[in-house]
PDB file of N, CA and C and ligand atoms in Angstrom:
ATOM      1  N   VAL A   1       0.719  -5.166  -1.209  1.00 84.00           N
ATOM      2  CA  VAL A   1       1.491  -4.900   0.021  1.00 84.00           C
ATOM      3  C   VAL A   1       2.057  -6.201   0.558  1.00 84.00           C
ATOM      4  N   LYS A   2       3.280  -6.143   1.017  1.00 89.00           N
ATOM      5  CA  LYS A   2       3.928  -7.330   1.574  1.00 89.00           C
ATOM      6  C   LYS A   2       4.129  -7.152   3.073  1.00 89.00           C
ATOM      7  N   ARG A   3       4.051  -8.265   3.746  1.00 95.00           N
ATOM      8  CA  ARG A   3       4.258  -8.245   5.187  1.00 95.00           C
ATOM      9  C   ARG A   3       5.389  -9.199   5.528  1.00 95.00           C
ATOM     10  N   LEU A   4       6.323  -8.721   6.340  1.00 97.00           N
ATOM     11  CA  LEU A   4       7.436  -9.559   6.768  1.00 97.00           C
ATOM     12  C   LEU A   4       7.010 -10.346   7.999  1.00 97.00           C
ATOM     13  N   TYR A   5       7.358 -11.607   8.036  1.00 98.00           N
ATOM     14  CA  TYR A   5       7.010 -12.396   9.215  1.00 98.00           C
ATOM     15  C   TYR A   5       8.035 -13.490   9.455  1.00 98.00           C
ATOM     16  N   VAL A   6       8.004 -14.040  10.648  1.00 98.00           N
ATOM     17  CA  VAL A   6       8.860 -15.173  10.984  1.00 98.00           C
ATOM     18  C   VAL A   6       7.998 -16.434  10.986  1.00 98.00           C
ATOM     19  N   ASP A   7       8.385 -17.391  10.179  1.00 98.00           N
ATOM     20  CA  ASP A   7       7.666 -18.662  10.112  1.00 98.00           C
ATOM     21  C   ASP A   7       7.999 -19.478  11.367  1.00 98.00           C
ATOM     22  N   GLU A   8       7.016 -19.664  12.204  1.00 97.00           N
ATOM     23  CA  GLU A   8       7.242 -20.333  13.498  1.00 97.00           C
ATOM     24  C   GLU A   8       7.666 -21.788  13.341  1.00 97.00           C
ATOM     25  N   HIS A   9       7.365 -22.367  12.202  1.00 98.00           N
ATOM     26  CA  HIS A   9       7.742 -23.763  11.986  1.00 98.00           C
ATOM     27  C   HIS A   9       9.193 -23.904  11.522  1.00 98.00           C
ATOM     28  N   ARG A  10       9.766 -22.803  11.081  1.00 98.00           N
ATOM     29  CA  ARG A  10      11.150 -22.835  10.599  1.00 98.00           C
ATOM     30  C   ARG A  10      12.132 -22.220  11.592  1.00 98.00           C
ATOM     31  N   CYS A  11      11.671 -21.271  12.377  1.00 98.00           N
ATOM     32  CA  CYS A  11      12.573 -20.578  13.307  1.00 98.00           C
ATOM     33  C   CYS A  11      13.111 -21.561  14.340  1.00 98.00           C
ATOM     34  N   GLU A  12      14.430 -21.527  14.516  1.00 98.00           N
ATOM     35  CA  GLU A  12      15.053 -22.417  15.498  1.00 98.00           C
ATOM     36  C   GLU A  12      15.593 -21.629  16.695  1.00 98.00           C
ATOM     37  N   GLY A  13      15.265 -20.350  16.745  1.00 98.00           N
ATOM     38  CA  GLY A  13      15.583 -19.551  17.915  1.00 98.00           C
ATOM     39  C   GLY A  13      17.031 -19.143  18.065  1.00 98.00           C
ATOM     40  N   SER A  14      17.759 -19.085  16.969  1.00 97.00           N
ATOM     41  CA  SER A  14      19.176 -18.715  17.041  1.00 97.00           C
ATOM     42  C   SER A  14      19.377 -17.249  17.427  1.00 97.00           C
ATOM     43  N   GLN A  15      18.368 -16.459  17.229  1.00 97.00           N
ATOM     44  CA  GLN A  15      18.385 -15.018  17.533  1.00 97.00           C
ATOM     45  C   GLN A  15      19.345 -14.208  16.673  1.00 97.00           C
ATOM     46  N   LEU A  16      19.800 -14.779  15.590  1.00 97.00           N
ATOM     47  CA  LEU A  16      20.674 -14.020  14.695  1.00 97.00           C
ATOM     48  C   LEU A  16      19.978 -12.770  14.166  1.00 97.00           C
ATOM     49  N   CYS A  17      18.718 -12.906  13.862  1.00 97.00           N
ATOM     50  CA  CYS A  17      17.963 -11.762  13.339  1.00 97.00           C
ATOM     51  C   CYS A  17      17.830 -10.674  14.392  1.00 97.00           C
ATOM     52  N   VAL A  18      17.572 -11.091  15.633  1.00 98.00           N
ATOM     53  CA  VAL A  18      17.411 -10.123  16.724  1.00 98.00           C
ATOM     54  C   VAL A  18      18.732  -9.398  16.968  1.00 98.00           C
ATOM     55  N   ALA A  19      19.839 -10.162  16.912  1.00 97.00           N
ATOM     56  CA  ALA A  19      21.151  -9.575  17.151  1.00 97.00           C
ATOM     57  C   ALA A  19      21.527  -8.570  16.069  1.00 97.00           C
ATOM     58  N   SER A  20      21.200  -8.881  14.841  1.00 96.00           N
ATOM     59  CA  SER A  20      21.641  -7.997  13.765  1.00 96.00           C
ATOM     60  C   SER A  20      20.639  -6.897  13.463  1.00 96.00           C
ATOM     61  N   CYS A  21      19.408  -7.066  13.862  1.00 96.00           N
ATOM     62  CA  CYS A  21      18.412  -6.055  13.565  1.00 96.00           C
ATOM     63  C   CYS A  21      17.374  -5.969  14.695  1.00 96.00           C
ATOM     64  N   PRO A  22      17.795  -5.509  15.868  1.00 97.00           N
ATOM     65  CA  PRO A  22      16.909  -5.489  17.039  1.00 97.00           C
ATOM     66  C   PRO A  22      15.743  -4.510  16.917  1.00 97.00           C
ATOM     67  N   GLU A  23      15.835  -3.593  15.962  1.00 97.00           N
ATOM     68  CA  GLU A  23      14.725  -2.653  15.785  1.00 97.00           C
ATOM     69  C   GLU A  23      13.531  -3.348  15.149  1.00 97.00           C
ATOM     70  N   VAL A  24      13.822  -4.365  14.356  1.00 97.00           N
ATOM     71  CA  VAL A  24      12.753  -5.034  13.608  1.00 97.00           C
ATOM     72  C   VAL A  24      12.281  -6.309  14.301  1.00 97.00           C
ATOM     73  N   PHE A  25      13.244  -7.058  14.868  1.00 98.00           N
ATOM     74  CA  PHE A  25      12.884  -8.360  15.415  1.00 98.00           C
ATOM     75  C   PHE A  25      12.904  -8.375  16.943  1.00 98.00           C
ATOM     76  N   GLY A  26      11.925  -9.024  17.497  1.00 98.00           N
ATOM     77  CA  GLY A  26      11.894  -9.275  18.927  1.00 98.00           C
ATOM     78  C   GLY A  26      12.017 -10.767  19.146  1.00 98.00           C
ATOM     79  N   PHE A  27      12.197 -11.144  20.409  1.00 98.00           N
ATOM     80  CA  PHE A  27      12.304 -12.562  20.715  1.00 98.00           C
ATOM     81  C   PHE A  27      11.286 -12.913  21.789  1.00 98.00           C
ATOM     82  N   GLY A  28      10.419 -13.836  21.463  1.00 98.00           N
ATOM     83  CA  GLY A  28       9.308 -14.147  22.348  1.00 98.00           C
ATOM     84  C   GLY A  28       9.660 -15.157  23.423  1.00 98.00           C
ATOM     85  N   GLN A  29       8.810 -15.234  24.425  1.00 97.00           N
ATOM     86  CA  GLN A  29       9.002 -16.199  25.506  1.00 97.00           C
ATOM     87  C   GLN A  29       8.836 -17.621  25.010  1.00 97.00           C
ATOM     88  N   ASP A  30       8.246 -17.768  23.852  1.00 97.00           N
ATOM     89  CA  ASP A  30       8.095 -19.098  23.258  1.00 97.00           C
ATOM     90  C   ASP A  30       9.385 -19.559  22.574  1.00 97.00           C
ATOM     91  N   GLY A  31      10.438 -18.734  22.646  1.00 98.00           N
ATOM     92  CA  GLY A  31      11.715 -19.127  22.065  1.00 98.00           C
ATOM     93  C   GLY A  31      11.802 -18.896  20.575  1.00 98.00           C
ATOM     94  N   LEU A  32      10.898 -18.088  20.060  1.00 98.00           N
ATOM     95  CA  LEU A  32      10.879 -17.798  18.628  1.00 98.00           C
ATOM     96  C   LEU A  32      10.953 -16.294  18.391  1.00 98.00           C
ATOM     97  N   ALA A  33      11.567 -15.957  17.278  1.00 98.00           N
ATOM     98  CA  ALA A  33      11.630 -14.549  16.902  1.00 98.00           C
ATOM     99  C   ALA A  33      10.314 -14.124  16.261  1.00 98.00           C
ATOM    100  N   TYR A  34      10.067 -12.834  16.294  1.00 98.00           N
ATOM    101  CA  TYR A  34       8.886 -12.296  15.619  1.00 98.00           C
ATOM    102  C   TYR A  34       9.201 -10.887  15.140  1.00 98.00           C
ATOM    103  N   VAL A  35       8.452 -10.425  14.187  1.00 98.00           N
ATOM    104  CA  VAL A  35       8.617  -9.064  13.689  1.00 98.00           C
ATOM    105  C   VAL A  35       7.865  -8.139  14.635  1.00 98.00           C
ATOM    106  N   LYS A  36       8.611  -7.293  15.326  1.00 97.00           N
ATOM    107  CA  LYS A  36       7.954  -6.457  16.328  1.00 97.00           C
ATOM    108  C   LYS A  36       7.581  -5.083  15.789  1.00 97.00           C
ATOM    109  N   ASP A  37       8.219  -4.685  14.711  1.00 97.00           N
ATOM    110  CA  ASP A  37       7.888  -3.387  14.145  1.00 97.00           C
ATOM    111  C   ASP A  37       7.583  -3.541  12.652  1.00 97.00           C
ATOM    112  N   GLN A  38       6.350  -3.805  12.387  1.00 96.00           N
ATOM    113  CA  GLN A  38       5.928  -4.049  11.012  1.00 96.00           C
ATOM    114  C   GLN A  38       6.095  -2.800  10.141  1.00 96.00           C
ATOM    115  N   HIS A  39       5.878  -1.670  10.753  1.00 95.00           N
ATOM    116  CA  HIS A  39       5.996  -0.415  10.022  1.00 95.00           C
ATOM    117  C   HIS A  39       7.436  -0.209   9.533  1.00 95.00           C
ATOM    118  N   LEU A  40       8.358  -0.422  10.448  1.00 96.00           N
ATOM    119  CA  LEU A  40       9.770  -0.307  10.088  1.00 96.00           C
ATOM    120  C   LEU A  40      10.162  -1.387   9.084  1.00 96.00           C
ATOM    121  N   ALA A  41       9.681  -2.589   9.315  1.00 97.00           N
ATOM    122  CA  ALA A  41       9.992  -3.700   8.418  1.00 97.00           C
ATOM    123  C   ALA A  41       9.549  -3.404   6.985  1.00 97.00           C
ATOM    124  N   SER A  42       8.409  -2.762   6.855  1.00 94.00           N
ATOM    125  CA  SER A  42       7.891  -2.494   5.516  1.00 94.00           C
ATOM    126  C   SER A  42       8.664  -1.386   4.814  1.00 94.00           C
ATOM    127  N   SER A  43       9.479  -0.670   5.548  1.00 95.00           N
ATOM    128  CA  SER A  43      10.285   0.386   4.934  1.00 95.00           C
ATOM    129  C   SER A  43      11.612  -0.156   4.396  1.00 95.00           C
ATOM    130  N   ILE A  44      11.914  -1.411   4.717  1.00 95.00           N
ATOM    131  CA  ILE A  44      13.155  -2.025   4.237  1.00 95.00           C
ATOM    132  C   ILE A  44      12.898  -2.670   2.886  1.00 95.00           C
ATOM    133  N   LYS A  45      13.717  -2.306   1.926  1.00 94.00           N
ATOM    134  CA  LYS A  45      13.452  -2.774   0.566  1.00 94.00           C
ATOM    135  C   LYS A  45      14.738  -3.188  -0.144  1.00 94.00           C
ATOM    136  N   GLY A  46      14.545  -3.817  -1.286  1.00 95.00           N
ATOM    137  CA  GLY A  46      15.661  -4.120  -2.162  1.00 95.00           C
ATOM    138  C   GLY A  46      16.733  -4.988  -1.536  1.00 95.00           C
ATOM    139  N   GLU A  47      17.954  -4.541  -1.683  1.00 97.00           N
ATOM    140  CA  GLU A  47      19.098  -5.327  -1.231  1.00 97.00           C
ATOM    141  C   GLU A  47      19.111  -5.501   0.290  1.00 97.00           C
ATOM    142  N   ASP A  48      18.700  -4.452   0.991  1.00 96.00           N
ATOM    143  CA  ASP A  48      18.639  -4.528   2.455  1.00 96.00           C
ATOM    144  C   ASP A  48      17.665  -5.609   2.903  1.00 96.00           C
ATOM    145  N   LEU A  49      16.547  -5.671   2.219  1.00 96.00           N
ATOM    146  CA  LEU A  49      15.543  -6.680   2.542  1.00 96.00           C
ATOM    147  C   LEU A  49      16.062  -8.084   2.229  1.00 96.00           C
ATOM    148  N   GLU A  50      16.733  -8.170   1.100  1.00 96.00           N
ATOM    149  CA  GLU A  50      17.341  -9.443   0.693  1.00 96.00           C
ATOM    150  C   GLU A  50      18.328  -9.931   1.754  1.00 96.00           C
ATOM    151  N   ASN A  51      19.182  -9.017   2.205  1.00 96.00           N
ATOM    152  CA  ASN A  51      20.175  -9.342   3.226  1.00 96.00           C
ATOM    153  C   ASN A  51      19.520  -9.762   4.529  1.00 96.00           C
ATOM    154  N   LEU A  52      18.477  -9.067   4.867  1.00 96.00           N
ATOM    155  CA  LEU A  52      17.750  -9.357   6.105  1.00 96.00           C
ATOM    156  C   LEU A  52      17.161 -10.768   6.064  1.00 96.00           C
ATOM    157  N   MET A  53      16.553 -11.095   4.952  1.00 96.00           N
ATOM    158  CA  MET A  53      15.871 -12.379   4.846  1.00 96.00           C
ATOM    159  C   MET A  53      16.853 -13.550   4.749  1.00 96.00           C
ATOM    160  N   THR A  54      18.015 -13.297   4.152  1.00 96.00           N
ATOM    161  CA  THR A  54      18.964 -14.396   3.971  1.00 96.00           C
ATOM    162  C   THR A  54      19.874 -14.603   5.182  1.00 96.00           C
ATOM    163  N   LEU A  55      19.785 -13.721   6.169  1.00 96.00           N
ATOM    164  CA  LEU A  55      20.636 -13.913   7.346  1.00 96.00           C
ATOM    165  C   LEU A  55      20.134 -15.054   8.218  1.00 96.00           C
ATOM    166  N   CYS A  56      18.899 -15.434   8.032  1.00 98.00           N
ATOM    167  CA  CYS A  56      18.351 -16.523   8.834  1.00 98.00           C
ATOM    168  C   CYS A  56      18.804 -17.873   8.292  1.00 98.00           C
ATOM    169  N   PRO A  57      19.458 -18.678   9.124  1.00 97.00           N
ATOM    170  CA  PRO A  57      20.002 -19.960   8.655  1.00 97.00           C
ATOM    171  C   PRO A  57      18.922 -20.974   8.267  1.00 97.00           C
ATOM    172  N   THR A  58      17.732 -20.805   8.778  1.00 98.00           N
ATOM    173  CA  THR A  58      16.683 -21.779   8.452  1.00 98.00           C
ATOM    174  C   THR A  58      15.616 -21.195   7.521  1.00 98.00           C
ATOM    175  N   ASP A  59      15.923 -20.022   6.972  1.00 98.00           N
ATOM    176  CA  ASP A  59      15.031 -19.434   5.992  1.00 98.00           C
ATOM    177  C   ASP A  59      13.636 -19.151   6.567  1.00 98.00           C
ATOM    178  N   ALA A  60      13.625 -18.734   7.834  1.00 98.00           N
ATOM    179  CA  ALA A  60      12.344 -18.519   8.510  1.00 98.00           C
ATOM    180  C   ALA A  60      11.780 -17.106   8.323  1.00 98.00           C
ATOM    181  N   ILE A  61      12.641 -16.191   7.881  1.00 98.00           N
ATOM    182  CA  ILE A  61      12.181 -14.821   7.665  1.00 98.00           C
ATOM    183  C   ILE A  61      11.589 -14.732   6.276  1.00 98.00           C
ATOM    184  N   ARG A  62      10.307 -14.484   6.229  1.00 97.00           N
ATOM    185  CA  ARG A  62       9.586 -14.590   4.960  1.00 97.00           C
ATOM    186  C   ARG A  62       8.662 -13.400   4.734  1.00 97.00           C
ATOM    187  N   GLN A  63       8.177 -13.358   3.547  1.00 96.00           N
ATOM    188  CA  GLN A  63       7.222 -12.323   3.187  1.00 96.00           C
ATOM    189  C   GLN A  63       5.947 -12.944   2.701  1.00 96.00           C
ATOM    190  N   GLU A  64       4.858 -12.284   3.004  1.00 96.00           N
ATOM    191  CA  GLU A  64       3.593 -12.737   2.439  1.00 96.00           C
ATOM    192  C   GLU A  64       2.838 -11.528   1.911  1.00 96.00           C
ATOM    193  N   ASP A  65       1.998 -11.786   0.932  1.00 95.00           N
ATOM    194  CA  ASP A  65       1.168 -10.726   0.390  1.00 95.00           C
ATOM    195  C   ASP A  65      -0.029 -10.516   1.303  1.00 95.00           C
ATOM    196  N   VAL A  66      -0.280  -9.282   1.582  1.00 92.00           N
ATOM    197  CA  VAL A  66      -1.515  -8.971   2.309  1.00 92.00           C
ATOM    198  C   VAL A  66      -2.396  -8.092   1.431  1.00 92.00           C
ATOM    199  N   PRO A  67      -3.652  -8.372   1.403  1.00 90.00           N
ATOM    200  CA  PRO A  67      -4.540  -7.629   0.523  1.00 90.00           C
ATOM    201  C   PRO A  67      -4.682  -6.142   0.903  1.00 90.00           C
TER     202      PRO A  67
HETATM  203  S1  SF4 B   1      17.581 -15.861  12.506  1.00 94.97           S
HETATM  204 FE1  SF4 B   1      15.916 -17.199  11.818  1.00 94.97          FE
HETATM  205  S2  SF4 B   1      16.058 -19.022  13.118  1.00 94.97           S
HETATM  206 FE2  SF4 B   1      17.243 -17.396  14.100  1.00 94.97          FE
HETATM  207  S3  SF4 B   1      15.773 -16.445  15.540  1.00 94.97           S
HETATM  208 FE3  SF4 B   1      15.721 -15.271  13.628  1.00 94.97          FE
HETATM  209  S4  SF4 B   1      14.039 -16.174  12.457  1.00 94.97           S
HETATM  210 FE4  SF4 B   1      14.576 -17.629  14.069  1.00 94.97          FE
END
């Protein structure tokens, strides 16, 4: 299983992800984006997922394996 997340060390707070996909991404008071709907995020696959991850200019939208 993979989990989508925003790498806090890479996110520069441009909010591009929030603007293009507000159902999946939220924007925190710390000035960083986060994945607010993990369930929805996990339903995005293939090319859509690729597009989602590459829209971030600093490559902060990432995936990790969860056991
Ligand atoms: S697009 Fe990338 S840098 Fe911009 S808010 Fe989203 S995760 Fe952060």
